[in-house]
Short mmCIF file of N, CA, C and O in Angstrom, two decimals:
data_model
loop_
_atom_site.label_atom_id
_atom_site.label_comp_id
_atom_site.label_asym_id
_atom_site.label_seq_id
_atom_site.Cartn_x
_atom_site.Cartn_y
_atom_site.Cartn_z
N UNK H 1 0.85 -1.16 0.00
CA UNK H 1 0.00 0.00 0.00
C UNK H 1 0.90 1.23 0.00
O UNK H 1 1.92 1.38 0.67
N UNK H 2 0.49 1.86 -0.64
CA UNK H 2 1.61 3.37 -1.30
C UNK H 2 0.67 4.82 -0.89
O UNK H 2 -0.47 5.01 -1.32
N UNK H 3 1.37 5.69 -0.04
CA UNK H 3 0.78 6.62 0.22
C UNK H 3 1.63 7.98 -0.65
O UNK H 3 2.69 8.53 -0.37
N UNK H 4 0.61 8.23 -1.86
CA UNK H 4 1.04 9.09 -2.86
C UNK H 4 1.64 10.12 -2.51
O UNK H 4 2.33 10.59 -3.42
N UNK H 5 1.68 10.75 -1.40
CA UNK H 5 2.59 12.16 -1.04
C UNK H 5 3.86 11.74 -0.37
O UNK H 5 4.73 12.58 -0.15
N UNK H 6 4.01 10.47 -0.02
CA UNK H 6 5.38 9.80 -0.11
C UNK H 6 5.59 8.60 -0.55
O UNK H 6 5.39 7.60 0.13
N UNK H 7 6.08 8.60 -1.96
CA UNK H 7 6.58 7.32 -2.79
C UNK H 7 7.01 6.20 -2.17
O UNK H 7 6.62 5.03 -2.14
N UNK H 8 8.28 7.05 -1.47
CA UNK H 8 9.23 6.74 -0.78
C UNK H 8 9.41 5.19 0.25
O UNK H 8 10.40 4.54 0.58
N UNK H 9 7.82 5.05 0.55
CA UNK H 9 7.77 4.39 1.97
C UNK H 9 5.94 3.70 1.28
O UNK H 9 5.05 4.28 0.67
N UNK H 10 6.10 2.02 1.85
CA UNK H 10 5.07 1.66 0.82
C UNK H 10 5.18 0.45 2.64
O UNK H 10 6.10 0.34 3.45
N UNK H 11 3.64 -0.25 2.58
CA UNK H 11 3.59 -1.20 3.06
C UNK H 11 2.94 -2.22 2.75
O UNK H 11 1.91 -2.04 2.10
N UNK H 12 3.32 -3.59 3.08
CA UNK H 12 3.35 -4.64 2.34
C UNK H 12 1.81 -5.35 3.43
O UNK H 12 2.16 -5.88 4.48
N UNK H 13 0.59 -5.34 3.20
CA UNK H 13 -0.48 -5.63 3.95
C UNK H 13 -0.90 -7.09 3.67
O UNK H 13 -2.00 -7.51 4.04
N UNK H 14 -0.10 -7.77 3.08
CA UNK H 14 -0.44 -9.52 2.97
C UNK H 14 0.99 -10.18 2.00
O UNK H 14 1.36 -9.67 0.94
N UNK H 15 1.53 -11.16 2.51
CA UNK H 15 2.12 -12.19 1.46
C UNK H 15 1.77 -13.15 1.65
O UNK H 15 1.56 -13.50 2.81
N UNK H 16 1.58 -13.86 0.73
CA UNK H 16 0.79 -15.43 0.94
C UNK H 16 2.59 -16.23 1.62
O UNK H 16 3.74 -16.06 1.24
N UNK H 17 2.17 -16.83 2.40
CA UNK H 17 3.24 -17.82 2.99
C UNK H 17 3.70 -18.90 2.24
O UNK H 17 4.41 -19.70 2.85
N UNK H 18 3.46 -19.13 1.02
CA UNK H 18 4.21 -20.28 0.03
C UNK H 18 4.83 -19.22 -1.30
O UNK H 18 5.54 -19.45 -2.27
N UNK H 19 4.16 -17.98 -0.75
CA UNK H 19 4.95 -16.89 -2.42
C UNK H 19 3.96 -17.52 -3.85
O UNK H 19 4.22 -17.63 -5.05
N UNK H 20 2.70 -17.84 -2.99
CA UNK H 20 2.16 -18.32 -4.68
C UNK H 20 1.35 -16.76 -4.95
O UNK H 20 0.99 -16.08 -3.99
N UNK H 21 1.16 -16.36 -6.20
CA UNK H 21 0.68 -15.40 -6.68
C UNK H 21 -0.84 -14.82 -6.19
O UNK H 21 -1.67 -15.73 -6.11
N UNK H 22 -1.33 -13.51 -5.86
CA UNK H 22 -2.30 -13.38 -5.55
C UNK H 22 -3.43 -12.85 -6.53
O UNK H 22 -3.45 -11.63 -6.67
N UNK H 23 -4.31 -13.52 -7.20
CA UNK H 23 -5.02 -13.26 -8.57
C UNK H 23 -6.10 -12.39 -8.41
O UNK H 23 -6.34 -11.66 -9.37
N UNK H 24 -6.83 -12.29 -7.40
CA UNK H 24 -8.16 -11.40 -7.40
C UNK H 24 -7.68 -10.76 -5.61
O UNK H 24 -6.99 -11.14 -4.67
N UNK H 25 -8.62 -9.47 -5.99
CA UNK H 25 -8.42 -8.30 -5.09
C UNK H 25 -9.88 -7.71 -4.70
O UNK H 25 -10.60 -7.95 -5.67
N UNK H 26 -10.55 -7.13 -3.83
CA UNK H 26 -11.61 -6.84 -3.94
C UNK H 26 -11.35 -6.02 -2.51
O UNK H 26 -10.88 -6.38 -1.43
N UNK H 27 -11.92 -4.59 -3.04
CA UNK H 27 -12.08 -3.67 -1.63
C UNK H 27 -13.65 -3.93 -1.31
O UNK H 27 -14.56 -4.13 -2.12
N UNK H 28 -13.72 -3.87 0.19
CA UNK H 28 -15.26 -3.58 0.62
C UNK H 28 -15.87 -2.24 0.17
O UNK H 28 -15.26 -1.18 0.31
N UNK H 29 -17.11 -2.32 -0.39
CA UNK H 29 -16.90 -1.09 -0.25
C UNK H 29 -17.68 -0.38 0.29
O UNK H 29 -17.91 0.74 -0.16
N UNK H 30 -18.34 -0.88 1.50
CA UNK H 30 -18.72 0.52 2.62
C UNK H 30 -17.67 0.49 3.73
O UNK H 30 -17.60 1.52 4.38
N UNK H 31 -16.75 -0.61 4.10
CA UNK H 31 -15.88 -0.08 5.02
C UNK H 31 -14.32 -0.77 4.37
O UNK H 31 -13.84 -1.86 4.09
N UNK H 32 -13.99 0.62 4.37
CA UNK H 32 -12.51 0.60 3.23
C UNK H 32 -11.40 -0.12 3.60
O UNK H 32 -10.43 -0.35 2.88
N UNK H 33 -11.56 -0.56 4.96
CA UNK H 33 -10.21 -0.70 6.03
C UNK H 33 -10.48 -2.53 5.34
O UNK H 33 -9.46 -3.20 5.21
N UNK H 34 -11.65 -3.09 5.02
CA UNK H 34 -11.12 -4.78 4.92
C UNK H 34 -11.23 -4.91 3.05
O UNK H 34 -11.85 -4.14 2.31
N UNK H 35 -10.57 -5.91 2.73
CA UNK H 35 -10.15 -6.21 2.07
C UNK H 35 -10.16 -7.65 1.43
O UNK H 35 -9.60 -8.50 2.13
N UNK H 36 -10.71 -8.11 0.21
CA UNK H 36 -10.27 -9.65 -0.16
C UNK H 36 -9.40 -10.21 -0.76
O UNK H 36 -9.15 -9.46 -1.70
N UNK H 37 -8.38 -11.60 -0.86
CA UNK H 37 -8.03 -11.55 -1.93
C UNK H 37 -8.05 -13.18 -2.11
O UNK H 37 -8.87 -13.79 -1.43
N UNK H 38 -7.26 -13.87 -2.93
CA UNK H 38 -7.36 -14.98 -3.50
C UNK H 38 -6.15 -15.71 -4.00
O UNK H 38 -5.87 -15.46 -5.17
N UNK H 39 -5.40 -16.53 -3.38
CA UNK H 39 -4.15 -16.72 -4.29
C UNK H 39 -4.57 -17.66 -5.11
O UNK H 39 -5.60 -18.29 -4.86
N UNK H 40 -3.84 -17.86 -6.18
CA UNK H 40 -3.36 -19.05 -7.69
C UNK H 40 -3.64 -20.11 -7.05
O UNK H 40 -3.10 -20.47 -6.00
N UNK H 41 -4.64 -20.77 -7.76
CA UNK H 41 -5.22 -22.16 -7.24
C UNK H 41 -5.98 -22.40 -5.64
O UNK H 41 -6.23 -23.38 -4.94
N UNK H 42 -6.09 -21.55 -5.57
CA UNK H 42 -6.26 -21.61 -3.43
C UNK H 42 -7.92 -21.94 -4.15
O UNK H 42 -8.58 -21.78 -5.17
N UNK H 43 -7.96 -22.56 -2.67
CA UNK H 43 -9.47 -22.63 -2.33
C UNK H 43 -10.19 -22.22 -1.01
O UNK H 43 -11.15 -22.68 -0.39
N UNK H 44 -9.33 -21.14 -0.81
CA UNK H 44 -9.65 -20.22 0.16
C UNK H 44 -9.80 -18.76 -0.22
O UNK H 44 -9.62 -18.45 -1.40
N UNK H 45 -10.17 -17.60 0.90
CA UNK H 45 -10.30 -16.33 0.08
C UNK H 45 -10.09 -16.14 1.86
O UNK H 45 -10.57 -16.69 2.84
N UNK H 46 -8.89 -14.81 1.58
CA UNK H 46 -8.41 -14.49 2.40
C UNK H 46 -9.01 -12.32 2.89
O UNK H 46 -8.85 -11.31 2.20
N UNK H 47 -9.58 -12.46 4.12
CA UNK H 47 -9.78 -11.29 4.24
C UNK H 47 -8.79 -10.66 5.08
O UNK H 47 -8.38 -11.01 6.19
N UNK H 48 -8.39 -9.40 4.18
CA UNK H 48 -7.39 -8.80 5.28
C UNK H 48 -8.23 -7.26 5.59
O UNK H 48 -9.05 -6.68 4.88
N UNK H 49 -7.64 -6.88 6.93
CA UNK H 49 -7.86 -5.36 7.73
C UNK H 49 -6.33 -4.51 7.38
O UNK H 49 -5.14 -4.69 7.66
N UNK H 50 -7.07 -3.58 6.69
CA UNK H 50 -5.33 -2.47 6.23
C UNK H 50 -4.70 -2.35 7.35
O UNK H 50 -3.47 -2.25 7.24
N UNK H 51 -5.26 -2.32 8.68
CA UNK H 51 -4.57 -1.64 10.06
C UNK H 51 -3.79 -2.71 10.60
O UNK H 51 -2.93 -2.49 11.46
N UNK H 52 -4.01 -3.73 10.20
CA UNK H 52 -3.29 -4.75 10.77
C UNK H 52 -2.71 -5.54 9.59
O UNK H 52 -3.30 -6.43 8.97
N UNK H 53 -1.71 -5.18 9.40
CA UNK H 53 -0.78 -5.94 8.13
C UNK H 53 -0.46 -7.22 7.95
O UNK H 53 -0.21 -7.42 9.14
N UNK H 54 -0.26 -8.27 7.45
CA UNK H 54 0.26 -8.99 7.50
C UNK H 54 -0.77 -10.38 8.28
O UNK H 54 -0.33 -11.52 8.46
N UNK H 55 -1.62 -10.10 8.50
CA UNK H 55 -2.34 -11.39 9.50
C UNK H 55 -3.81 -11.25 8.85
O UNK H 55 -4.44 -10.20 9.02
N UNK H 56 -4.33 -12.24 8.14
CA UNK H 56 -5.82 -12.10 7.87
C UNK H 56 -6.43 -12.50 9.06
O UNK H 56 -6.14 -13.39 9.85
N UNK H 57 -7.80 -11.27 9.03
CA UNK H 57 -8.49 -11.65 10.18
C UNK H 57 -9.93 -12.43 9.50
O UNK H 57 -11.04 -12.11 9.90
N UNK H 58 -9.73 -13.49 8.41
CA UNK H 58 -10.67 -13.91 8.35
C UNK H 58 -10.51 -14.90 7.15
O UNK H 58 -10.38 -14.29 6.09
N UNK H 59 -10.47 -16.44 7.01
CA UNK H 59 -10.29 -17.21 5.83
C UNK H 59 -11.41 -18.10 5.74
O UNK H 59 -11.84 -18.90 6.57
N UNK H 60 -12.00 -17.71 4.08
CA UNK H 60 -13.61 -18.47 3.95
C UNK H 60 -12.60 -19.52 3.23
O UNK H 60 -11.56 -19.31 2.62
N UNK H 61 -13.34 -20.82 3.54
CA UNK H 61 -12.41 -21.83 2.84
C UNK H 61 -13.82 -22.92 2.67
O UNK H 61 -13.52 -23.90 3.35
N UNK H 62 -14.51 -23.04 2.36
CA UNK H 62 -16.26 -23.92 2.36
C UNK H 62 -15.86 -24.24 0.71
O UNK H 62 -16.27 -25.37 0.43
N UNK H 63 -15.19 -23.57 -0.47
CA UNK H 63 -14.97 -24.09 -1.29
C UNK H 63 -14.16 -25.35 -1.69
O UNK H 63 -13.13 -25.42 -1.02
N UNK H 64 -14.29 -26.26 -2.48
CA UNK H 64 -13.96 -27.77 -2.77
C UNK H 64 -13.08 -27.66 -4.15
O UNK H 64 -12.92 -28.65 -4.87
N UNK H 65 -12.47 -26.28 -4.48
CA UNK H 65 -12.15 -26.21 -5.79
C UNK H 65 -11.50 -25.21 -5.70
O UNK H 65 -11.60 -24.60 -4.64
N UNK H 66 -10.33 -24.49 -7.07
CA UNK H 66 -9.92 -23.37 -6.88
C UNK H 66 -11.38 -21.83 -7.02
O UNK H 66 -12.41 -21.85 -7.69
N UNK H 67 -10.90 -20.83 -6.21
CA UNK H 67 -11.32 -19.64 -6.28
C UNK H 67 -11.36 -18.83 -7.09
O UNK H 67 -10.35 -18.14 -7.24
N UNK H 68 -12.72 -18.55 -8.09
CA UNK H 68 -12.15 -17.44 -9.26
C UNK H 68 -12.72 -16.28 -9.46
O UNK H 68 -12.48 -15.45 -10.33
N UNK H 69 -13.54 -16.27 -8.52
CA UNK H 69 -14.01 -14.64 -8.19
C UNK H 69 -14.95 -14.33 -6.54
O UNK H 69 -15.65 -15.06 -5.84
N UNK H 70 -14.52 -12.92 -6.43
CA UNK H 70 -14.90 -12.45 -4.98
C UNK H 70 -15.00 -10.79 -5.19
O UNK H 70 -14.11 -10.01 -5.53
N UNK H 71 -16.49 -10.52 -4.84
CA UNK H 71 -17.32 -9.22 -4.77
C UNK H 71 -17.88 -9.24 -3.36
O UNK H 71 -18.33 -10.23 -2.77
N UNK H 72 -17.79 -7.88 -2.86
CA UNK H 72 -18.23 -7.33 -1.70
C UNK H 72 -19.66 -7.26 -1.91
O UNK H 72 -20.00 -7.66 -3.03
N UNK H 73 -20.61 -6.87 -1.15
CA UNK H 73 -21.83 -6.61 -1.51
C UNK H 73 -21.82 -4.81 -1.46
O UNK H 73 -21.05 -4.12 -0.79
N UNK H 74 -23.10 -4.27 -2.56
CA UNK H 74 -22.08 -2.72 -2.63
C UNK H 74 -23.39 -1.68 -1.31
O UNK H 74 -23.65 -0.49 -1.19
N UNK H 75 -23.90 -3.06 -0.51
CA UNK H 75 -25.13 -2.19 -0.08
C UNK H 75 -24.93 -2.86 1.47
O UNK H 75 -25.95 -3.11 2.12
N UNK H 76 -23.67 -3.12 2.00
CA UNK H 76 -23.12 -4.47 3.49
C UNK H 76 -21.88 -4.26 3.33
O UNK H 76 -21.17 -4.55 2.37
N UNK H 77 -21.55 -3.64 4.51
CA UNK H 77 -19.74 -4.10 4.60
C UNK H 77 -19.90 -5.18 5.40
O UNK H 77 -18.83 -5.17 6.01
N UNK H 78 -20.67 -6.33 5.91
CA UNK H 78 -20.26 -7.67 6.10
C UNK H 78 -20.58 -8.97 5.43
O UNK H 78 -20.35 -10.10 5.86
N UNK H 79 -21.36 -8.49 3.88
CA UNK H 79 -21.77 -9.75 3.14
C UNK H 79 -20.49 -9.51 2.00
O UNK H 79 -20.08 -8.40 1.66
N UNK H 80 -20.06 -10.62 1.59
CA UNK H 80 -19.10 -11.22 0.33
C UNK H 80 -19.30 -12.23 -0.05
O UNK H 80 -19.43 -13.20 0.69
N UNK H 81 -19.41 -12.30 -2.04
CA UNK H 81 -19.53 -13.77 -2.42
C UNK H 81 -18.49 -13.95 -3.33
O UNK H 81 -17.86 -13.31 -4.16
N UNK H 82 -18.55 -15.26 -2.79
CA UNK H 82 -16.82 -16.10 -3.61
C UNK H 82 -17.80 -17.25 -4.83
O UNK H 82 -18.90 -17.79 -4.64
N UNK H 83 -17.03 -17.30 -5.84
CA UNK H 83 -17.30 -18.43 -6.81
C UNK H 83 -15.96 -19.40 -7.02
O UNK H 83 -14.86 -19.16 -6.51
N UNK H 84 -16.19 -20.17 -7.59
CA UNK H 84 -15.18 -21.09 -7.74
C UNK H 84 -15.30 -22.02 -9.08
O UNK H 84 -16.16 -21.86 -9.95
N UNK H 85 -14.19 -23.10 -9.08
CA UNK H 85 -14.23 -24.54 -10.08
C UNK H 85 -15.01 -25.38 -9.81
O UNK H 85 -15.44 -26.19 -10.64
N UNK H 86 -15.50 -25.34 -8.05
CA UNK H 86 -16.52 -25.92 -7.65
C UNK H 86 -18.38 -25.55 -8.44
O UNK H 86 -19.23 -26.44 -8.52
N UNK H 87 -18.43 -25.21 -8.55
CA UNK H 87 -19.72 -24.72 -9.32
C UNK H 87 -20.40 -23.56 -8.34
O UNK H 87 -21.31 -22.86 -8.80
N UNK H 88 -20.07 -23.43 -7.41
CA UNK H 88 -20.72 -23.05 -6.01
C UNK H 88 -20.69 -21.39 -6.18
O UNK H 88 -19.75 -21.04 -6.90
N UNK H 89 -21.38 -20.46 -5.77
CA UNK H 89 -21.20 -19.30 -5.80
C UNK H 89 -21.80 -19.25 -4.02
O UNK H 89 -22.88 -19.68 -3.60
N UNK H 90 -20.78 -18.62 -3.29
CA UNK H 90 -21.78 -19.04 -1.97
C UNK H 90 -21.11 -17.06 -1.08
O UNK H 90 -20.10 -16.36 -0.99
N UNK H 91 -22.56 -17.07 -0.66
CA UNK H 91 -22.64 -15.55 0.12
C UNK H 91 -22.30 -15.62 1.66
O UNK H 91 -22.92 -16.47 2.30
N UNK H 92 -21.52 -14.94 2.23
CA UNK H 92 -21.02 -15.14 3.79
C UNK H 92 -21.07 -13.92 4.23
O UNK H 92 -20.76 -12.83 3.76
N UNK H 93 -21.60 -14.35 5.40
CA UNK H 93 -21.59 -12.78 6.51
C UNK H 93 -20.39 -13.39 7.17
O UNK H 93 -19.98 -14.55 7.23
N UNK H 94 -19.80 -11.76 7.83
CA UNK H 94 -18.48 -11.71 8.46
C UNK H 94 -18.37 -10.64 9.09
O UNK H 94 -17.49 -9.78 9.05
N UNK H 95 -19.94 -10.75 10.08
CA UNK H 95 -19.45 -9.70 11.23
C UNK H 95 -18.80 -10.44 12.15
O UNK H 95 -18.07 -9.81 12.92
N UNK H 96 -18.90 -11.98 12.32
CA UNK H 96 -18.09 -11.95 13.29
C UNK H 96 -16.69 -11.90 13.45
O UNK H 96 -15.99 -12.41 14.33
N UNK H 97 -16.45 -11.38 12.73
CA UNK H 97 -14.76 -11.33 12.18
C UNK H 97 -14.29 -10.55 13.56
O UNK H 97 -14.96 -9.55 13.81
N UNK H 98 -13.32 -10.83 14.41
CA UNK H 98 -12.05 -11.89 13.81
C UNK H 98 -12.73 -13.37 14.06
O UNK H 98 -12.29 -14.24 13.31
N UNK H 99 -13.48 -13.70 14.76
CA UNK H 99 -13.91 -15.15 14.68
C UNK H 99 -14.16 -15.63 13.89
O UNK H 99 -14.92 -15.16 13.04
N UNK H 100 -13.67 -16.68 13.84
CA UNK H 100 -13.78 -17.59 12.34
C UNK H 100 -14.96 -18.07 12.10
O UNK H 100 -15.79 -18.61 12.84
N UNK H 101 -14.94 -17.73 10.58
CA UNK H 101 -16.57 -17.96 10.13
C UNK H 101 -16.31 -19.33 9.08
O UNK H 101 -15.62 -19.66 8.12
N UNK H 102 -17.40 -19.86 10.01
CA UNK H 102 -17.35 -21.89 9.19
C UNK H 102 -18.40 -22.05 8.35
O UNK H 102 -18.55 -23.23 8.06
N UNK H 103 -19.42 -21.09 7.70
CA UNK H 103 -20.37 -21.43 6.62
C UNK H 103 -20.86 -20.48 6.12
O UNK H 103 -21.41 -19.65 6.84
N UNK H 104 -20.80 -20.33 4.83
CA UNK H 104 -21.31 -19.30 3.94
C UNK H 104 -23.31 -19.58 4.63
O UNK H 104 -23.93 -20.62 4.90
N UNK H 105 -23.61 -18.47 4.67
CA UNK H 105 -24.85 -18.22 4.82
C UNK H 105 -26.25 -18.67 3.80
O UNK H 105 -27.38 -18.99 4.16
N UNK H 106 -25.59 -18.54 2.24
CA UNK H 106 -26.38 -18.71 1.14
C UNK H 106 -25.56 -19.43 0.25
O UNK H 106 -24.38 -19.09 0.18
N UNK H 107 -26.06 -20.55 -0.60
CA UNK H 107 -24.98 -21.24 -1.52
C UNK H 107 -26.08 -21.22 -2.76
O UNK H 107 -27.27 -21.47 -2.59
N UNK H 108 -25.55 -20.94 -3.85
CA UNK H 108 -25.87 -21.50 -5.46
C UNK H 108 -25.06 -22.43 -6.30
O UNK H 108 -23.88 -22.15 -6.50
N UNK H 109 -25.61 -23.54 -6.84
CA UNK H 109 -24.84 -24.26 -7.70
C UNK H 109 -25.33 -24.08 -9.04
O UNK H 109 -26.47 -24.11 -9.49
N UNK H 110 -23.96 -23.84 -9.69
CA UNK H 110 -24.00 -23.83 -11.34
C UNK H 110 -24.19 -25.04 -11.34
O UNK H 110 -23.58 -25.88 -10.67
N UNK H 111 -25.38 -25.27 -12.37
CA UNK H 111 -25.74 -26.72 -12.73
C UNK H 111 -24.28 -27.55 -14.19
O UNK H 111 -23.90 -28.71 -14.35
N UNK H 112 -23.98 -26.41 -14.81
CA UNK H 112 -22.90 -27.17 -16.21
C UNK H 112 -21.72 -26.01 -16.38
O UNK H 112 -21.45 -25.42 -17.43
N UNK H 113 -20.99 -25.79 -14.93
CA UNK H 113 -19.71 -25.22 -15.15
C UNK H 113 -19.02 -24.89 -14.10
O UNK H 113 -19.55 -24.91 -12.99
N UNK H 114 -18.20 -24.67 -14.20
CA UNK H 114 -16.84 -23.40 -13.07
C UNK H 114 -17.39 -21.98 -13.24
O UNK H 114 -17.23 -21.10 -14.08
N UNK H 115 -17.90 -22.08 -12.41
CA UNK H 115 -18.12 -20.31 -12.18
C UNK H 115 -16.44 -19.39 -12.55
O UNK H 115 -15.47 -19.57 -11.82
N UNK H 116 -16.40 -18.66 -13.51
CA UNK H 116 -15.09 -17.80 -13.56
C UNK H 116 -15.17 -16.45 -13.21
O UNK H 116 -14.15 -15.79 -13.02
N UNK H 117 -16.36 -15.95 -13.10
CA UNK H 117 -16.44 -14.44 -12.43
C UNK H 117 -17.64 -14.53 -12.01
O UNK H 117 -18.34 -15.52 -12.23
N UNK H 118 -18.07 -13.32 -11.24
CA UNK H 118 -18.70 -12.90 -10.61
C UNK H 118 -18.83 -11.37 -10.30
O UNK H 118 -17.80 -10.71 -10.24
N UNK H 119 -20.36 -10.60 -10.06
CA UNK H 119 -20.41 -9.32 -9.80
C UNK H 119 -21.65 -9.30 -9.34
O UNK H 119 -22.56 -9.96 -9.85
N UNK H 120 -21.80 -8.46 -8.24
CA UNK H 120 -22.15 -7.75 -7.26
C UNK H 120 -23.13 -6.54 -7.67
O UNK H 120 -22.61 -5.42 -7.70
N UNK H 121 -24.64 -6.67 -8.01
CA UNK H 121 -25.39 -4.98 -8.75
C UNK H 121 -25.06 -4.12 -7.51
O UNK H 121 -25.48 -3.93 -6.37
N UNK H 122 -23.96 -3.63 -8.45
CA UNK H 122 -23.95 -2.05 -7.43
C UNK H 122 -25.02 -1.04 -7.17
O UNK H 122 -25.07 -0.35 -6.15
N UNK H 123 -26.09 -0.99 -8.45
CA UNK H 123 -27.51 -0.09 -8.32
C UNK H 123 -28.38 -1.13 -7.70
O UNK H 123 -29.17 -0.78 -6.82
N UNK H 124 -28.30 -2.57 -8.14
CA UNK H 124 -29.23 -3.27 -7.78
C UNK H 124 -28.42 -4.63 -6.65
O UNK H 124 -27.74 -5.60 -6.97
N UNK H 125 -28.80 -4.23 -5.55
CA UNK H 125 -28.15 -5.11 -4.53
C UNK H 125 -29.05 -6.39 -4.60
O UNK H 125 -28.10 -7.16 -4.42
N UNK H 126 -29.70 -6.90 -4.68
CA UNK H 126 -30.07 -7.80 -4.48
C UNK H 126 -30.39 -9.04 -5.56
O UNK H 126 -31.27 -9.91 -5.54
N UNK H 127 -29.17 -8.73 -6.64
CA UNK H 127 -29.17 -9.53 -7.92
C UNK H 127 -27.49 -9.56 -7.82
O UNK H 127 -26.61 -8.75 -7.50
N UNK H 128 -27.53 -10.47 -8.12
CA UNK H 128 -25.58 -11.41 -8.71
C UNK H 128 -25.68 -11.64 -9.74
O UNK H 128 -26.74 -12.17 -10.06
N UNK H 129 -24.55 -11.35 -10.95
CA UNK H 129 -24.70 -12.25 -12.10
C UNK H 129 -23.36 -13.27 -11.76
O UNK H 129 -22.39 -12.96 -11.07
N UNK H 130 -23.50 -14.13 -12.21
CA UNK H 130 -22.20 -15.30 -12.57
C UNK H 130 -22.17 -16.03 -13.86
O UNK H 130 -23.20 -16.37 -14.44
N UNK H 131 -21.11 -16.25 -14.27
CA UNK H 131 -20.48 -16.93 -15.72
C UNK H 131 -19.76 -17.96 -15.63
O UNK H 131 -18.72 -18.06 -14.98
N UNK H 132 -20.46 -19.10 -16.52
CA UNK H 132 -19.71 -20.03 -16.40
C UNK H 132 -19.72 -20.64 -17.60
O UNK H 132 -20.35 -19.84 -18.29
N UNK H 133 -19.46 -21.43 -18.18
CA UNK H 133 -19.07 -21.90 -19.37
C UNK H 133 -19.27 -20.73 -20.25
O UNK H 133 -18.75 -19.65 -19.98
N UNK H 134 -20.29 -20.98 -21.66
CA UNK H 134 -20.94 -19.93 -22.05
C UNK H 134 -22.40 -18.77 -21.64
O UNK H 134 -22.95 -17.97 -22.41
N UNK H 135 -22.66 -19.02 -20.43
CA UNK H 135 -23.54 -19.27 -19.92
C UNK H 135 -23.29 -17.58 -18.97
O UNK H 135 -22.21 -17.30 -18.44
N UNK H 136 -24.46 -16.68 -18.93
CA UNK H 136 -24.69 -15.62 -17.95
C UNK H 136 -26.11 -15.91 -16.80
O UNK H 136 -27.32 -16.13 -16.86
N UNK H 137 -25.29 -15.78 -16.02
CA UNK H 137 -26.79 -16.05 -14.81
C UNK H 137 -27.09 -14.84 -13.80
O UNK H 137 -26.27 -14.47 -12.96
N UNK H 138 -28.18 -14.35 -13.94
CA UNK H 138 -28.21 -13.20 -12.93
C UNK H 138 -29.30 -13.76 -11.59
O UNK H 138 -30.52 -13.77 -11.72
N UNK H 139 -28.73 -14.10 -10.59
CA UNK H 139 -29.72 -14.86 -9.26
C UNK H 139 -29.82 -13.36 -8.61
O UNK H 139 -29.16 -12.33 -8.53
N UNK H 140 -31.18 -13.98 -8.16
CA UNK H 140 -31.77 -12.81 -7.22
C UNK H 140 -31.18 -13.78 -5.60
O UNK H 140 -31.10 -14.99 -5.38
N UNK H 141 -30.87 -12.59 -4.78
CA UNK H 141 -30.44 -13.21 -3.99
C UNK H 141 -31.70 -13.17 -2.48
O UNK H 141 -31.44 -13.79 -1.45
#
């Protein structure tokens, strides 16, 4: 994290502990301070707090497959949904963060694919679309 009026001085707010690459990023976005991300092949999704560097205070891991997309909800700073290779697109609350949270709240299964993205209606909160093969799905949630 780089604070533009000094180049100079940058801090490093997560490394994955094997150095595998981190592919998706996702700010909350009603409270700016947490953070998601996702490393290369993981089947976890790691939430980090900017104020506290280096230590996630929160790992959803309910997926059976790698992780290929993660959206905040744009209307909850404690709902986030992760998709995966698993077919699964599944929604988790995380107020109790730092306590570890053991089950996504809401799950969807793609019936004929790997979910590869995912998004969050920023005007319309209460619709998801997800993609998977050739295939667009918009679930009401």
């Amino acid at each position: 994290m780089f604070d533009l009026r000094h180049l100079e001085h940058s801090t490093i707010i997560y490394e994955d502990p094997a150095h595998t690459p981190l592919l998706r990023l996702a700010w909350n976005k009603q409270d700016p301070n947490y953070l998601a991300t996702v490393a290369m092949d993981a089947c976890e999704v790691i939430i980090l707090d900017v104020r506290v560097p280096c230590t996630p205070v929160a790992r959803l891991n309910n997926h059976r497959a790698c992780v290929n997309g993660i959206a905040w909800a744009p209307h909850s700073s404690v709902h986030i949904c992760t998709a995966g290779d698993d077919h699964q697109a599944l929604i988790w609350d995380v107020q109790q963060m730092p306590r570890a949270i053991e089950d996504p709240i809401l799950a969807y299964t793609a019936a004929e694919g790997e979910i590869n993205q995912i998004q969050w209606g920023a005007t319309q909160p209460d619709w998801i679309a997800i993609c998977y093969n050739k295939c667009l799905e918009i679930l009401r949630v």
